[in-house]
Tab-separated table of C-alpha atoms in Angstrom:
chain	number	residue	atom	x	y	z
A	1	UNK	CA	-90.773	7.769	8.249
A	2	UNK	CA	-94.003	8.381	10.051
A	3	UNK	CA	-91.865	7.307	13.528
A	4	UNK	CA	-89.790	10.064	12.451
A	5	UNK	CA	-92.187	12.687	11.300
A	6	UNK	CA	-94.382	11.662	14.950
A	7	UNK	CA	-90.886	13.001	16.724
A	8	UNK	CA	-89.966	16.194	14.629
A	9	UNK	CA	-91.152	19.559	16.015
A	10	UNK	CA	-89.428	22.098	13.638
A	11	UNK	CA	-89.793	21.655	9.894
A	12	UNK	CA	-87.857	18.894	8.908
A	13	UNK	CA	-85.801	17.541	5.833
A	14	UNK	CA	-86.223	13.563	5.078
A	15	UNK	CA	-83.932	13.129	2.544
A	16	UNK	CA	-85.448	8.952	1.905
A	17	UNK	CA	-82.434	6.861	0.031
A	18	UNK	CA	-84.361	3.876	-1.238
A	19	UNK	CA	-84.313	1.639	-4.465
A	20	UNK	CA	-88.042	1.307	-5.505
A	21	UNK	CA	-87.204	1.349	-9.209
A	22	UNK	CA	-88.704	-1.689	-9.715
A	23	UNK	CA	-91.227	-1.451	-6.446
A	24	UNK	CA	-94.064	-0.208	-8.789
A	25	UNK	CA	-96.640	-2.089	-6.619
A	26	UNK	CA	-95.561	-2.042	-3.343
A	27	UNK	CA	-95.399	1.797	-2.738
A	28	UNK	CA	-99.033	2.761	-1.128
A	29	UNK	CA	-97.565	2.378	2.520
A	30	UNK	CA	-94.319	4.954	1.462
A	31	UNK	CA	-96.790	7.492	0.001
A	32	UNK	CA	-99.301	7.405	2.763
A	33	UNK	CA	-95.970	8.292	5.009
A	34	UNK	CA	-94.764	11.147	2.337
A	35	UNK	CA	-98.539	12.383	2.646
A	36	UNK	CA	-97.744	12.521	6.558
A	37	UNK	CA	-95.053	14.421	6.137
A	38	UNK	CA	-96.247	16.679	3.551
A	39	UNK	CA	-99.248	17.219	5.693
A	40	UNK	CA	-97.339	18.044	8.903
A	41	UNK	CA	-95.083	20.914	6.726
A	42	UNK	CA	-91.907	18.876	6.406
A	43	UNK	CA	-90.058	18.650	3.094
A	44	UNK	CA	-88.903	14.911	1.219
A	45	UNK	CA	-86.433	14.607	-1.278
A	46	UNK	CA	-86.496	10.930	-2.708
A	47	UNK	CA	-83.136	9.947	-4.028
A	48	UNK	CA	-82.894	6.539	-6.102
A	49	UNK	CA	-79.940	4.787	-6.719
A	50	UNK	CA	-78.873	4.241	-10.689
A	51	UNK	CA	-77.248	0.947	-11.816
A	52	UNK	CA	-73.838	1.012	-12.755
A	53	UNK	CA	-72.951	1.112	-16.898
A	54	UNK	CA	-76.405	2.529	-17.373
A	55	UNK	CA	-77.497	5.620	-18.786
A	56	UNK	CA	-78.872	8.179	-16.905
A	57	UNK	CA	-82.243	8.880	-17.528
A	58	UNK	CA	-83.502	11.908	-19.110
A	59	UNK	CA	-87.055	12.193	-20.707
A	60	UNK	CA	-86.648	12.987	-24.180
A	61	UNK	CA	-84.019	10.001	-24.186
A	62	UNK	CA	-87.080	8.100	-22.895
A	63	UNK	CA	-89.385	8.993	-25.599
A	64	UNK	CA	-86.770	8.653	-28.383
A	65	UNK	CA	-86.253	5.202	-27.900
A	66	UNK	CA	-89.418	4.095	-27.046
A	67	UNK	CA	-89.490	4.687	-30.805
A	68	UNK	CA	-86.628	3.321	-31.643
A	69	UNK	CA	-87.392	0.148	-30.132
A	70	UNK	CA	-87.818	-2.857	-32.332
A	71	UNK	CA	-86.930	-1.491	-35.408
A	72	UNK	CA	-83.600	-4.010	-36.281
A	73	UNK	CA	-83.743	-7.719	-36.814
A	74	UNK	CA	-80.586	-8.483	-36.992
A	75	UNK	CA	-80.299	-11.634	-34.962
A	76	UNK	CA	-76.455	-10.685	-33.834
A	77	UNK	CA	-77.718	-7.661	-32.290
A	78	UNK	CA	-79.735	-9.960	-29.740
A	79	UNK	CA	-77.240	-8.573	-26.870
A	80	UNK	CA	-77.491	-4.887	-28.397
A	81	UNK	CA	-81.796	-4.965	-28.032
A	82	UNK	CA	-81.299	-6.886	-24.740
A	83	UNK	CA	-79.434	-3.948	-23.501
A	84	UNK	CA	-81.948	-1.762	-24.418
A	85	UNK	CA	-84.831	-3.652	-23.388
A	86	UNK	CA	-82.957	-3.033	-19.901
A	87	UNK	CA	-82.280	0.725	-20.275
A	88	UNK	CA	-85.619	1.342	-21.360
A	89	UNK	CA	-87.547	-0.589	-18.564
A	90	UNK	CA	-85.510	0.879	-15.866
A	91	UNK	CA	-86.062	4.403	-17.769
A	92	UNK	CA	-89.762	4.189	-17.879
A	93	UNK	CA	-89.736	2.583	-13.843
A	94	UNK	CA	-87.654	5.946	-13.230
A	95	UNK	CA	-90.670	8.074	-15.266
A	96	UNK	CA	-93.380	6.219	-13.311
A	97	UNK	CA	-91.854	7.024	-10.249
A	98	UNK	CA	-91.346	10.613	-10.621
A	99	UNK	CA	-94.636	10.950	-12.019
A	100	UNK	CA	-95.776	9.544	-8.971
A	101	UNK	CA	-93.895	11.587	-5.795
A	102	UNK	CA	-94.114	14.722	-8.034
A	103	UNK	CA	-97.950	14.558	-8.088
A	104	UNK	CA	-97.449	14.584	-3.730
A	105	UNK	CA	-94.887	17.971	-4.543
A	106	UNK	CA	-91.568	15.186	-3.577
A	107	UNK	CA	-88.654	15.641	-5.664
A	108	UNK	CA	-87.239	12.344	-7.147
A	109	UNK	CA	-83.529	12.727	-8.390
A	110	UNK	CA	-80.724	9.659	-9.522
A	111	UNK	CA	-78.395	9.187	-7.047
A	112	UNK	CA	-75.350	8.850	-9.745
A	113	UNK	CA	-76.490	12.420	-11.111
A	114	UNK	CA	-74.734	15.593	-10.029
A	115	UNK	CA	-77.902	16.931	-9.130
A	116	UNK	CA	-78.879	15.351	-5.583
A	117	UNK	CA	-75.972	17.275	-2.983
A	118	UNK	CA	-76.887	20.557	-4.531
A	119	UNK	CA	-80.332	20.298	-4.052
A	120	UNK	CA	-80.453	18.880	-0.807
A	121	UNK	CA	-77.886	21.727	0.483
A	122	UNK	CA	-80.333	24.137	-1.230
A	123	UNK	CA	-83.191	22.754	1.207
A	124	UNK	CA	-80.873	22.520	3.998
A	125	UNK	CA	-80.463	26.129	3.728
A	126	UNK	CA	-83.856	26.878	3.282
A	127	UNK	CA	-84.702	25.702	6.600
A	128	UNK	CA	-82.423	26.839	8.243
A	129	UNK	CA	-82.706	30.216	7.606
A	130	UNK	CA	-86.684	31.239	6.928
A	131	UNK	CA	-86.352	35.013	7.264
A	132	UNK	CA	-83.110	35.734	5.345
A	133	UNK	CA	-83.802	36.344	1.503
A	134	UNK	CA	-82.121	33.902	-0.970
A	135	UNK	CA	-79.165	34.535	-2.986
């Protein structure tokens, strides 16, 4: 990414397809490059890939069974709470995550969503016409 931002002259889209889901402690070196790139007037969408047969995350969906959690002891649920004990930890690595690249101004979208291609046509747009109003 900074290779990349070093060559750009005009404003530039990086559109950065990467799995850090679970990455939580490794990310200083990407966000020092996003800062680069933030710095230098380029835009960064961050686009994370989803795994399959799991929900998509939303944030009240977050919160609701964060309090939800726990409450059966049923011991022939035990596959039931496994599940999700996995939805909810990839949920929350999802929350951290956007918390994080939204604090830099990066948008942070699941790649199994409908919402990544629309946005990133948006942007495309966007730079390529500066002067012309929006519709």
């Amino acid at each position: 990414l900074v290779r990349a931002v070093g060559k750009g002259r005009d404003n530039e889209l990086f559109v950065l397809l990467v799995d850090l889901l679970e990455l939580d402690d490794c990310l200083e070196p990407l966000l020092r490059a996003v800062r680069v790139a933030l710095g230098r007037h380029h835009q960064v969408v961050l686009i994370c890939p989803w795994p399959p047969g799991l929900a998509l995350p939303s944030t009240s969906e977050i919160v609701q069974r964060g309090a939800r959690m726990g409450k059966t002891s049923d011991p022939r649920s035990t596959i039931h709470a496994w599940d999700q004990v996995t939805t909810q930890r990839f949920h929350l690595a999802y929350q951290r995550l956007r918390r994080t690249f939204t604090r830099l101004g990066v948008v942070v979208l699941c790649a199994a969503s409908d919402e990544p291609v629309p946005l990133i046509l948006s942007r495309l747009e966007r730079l390529r016409s500066p002067g012309r109003p929006r519709r």
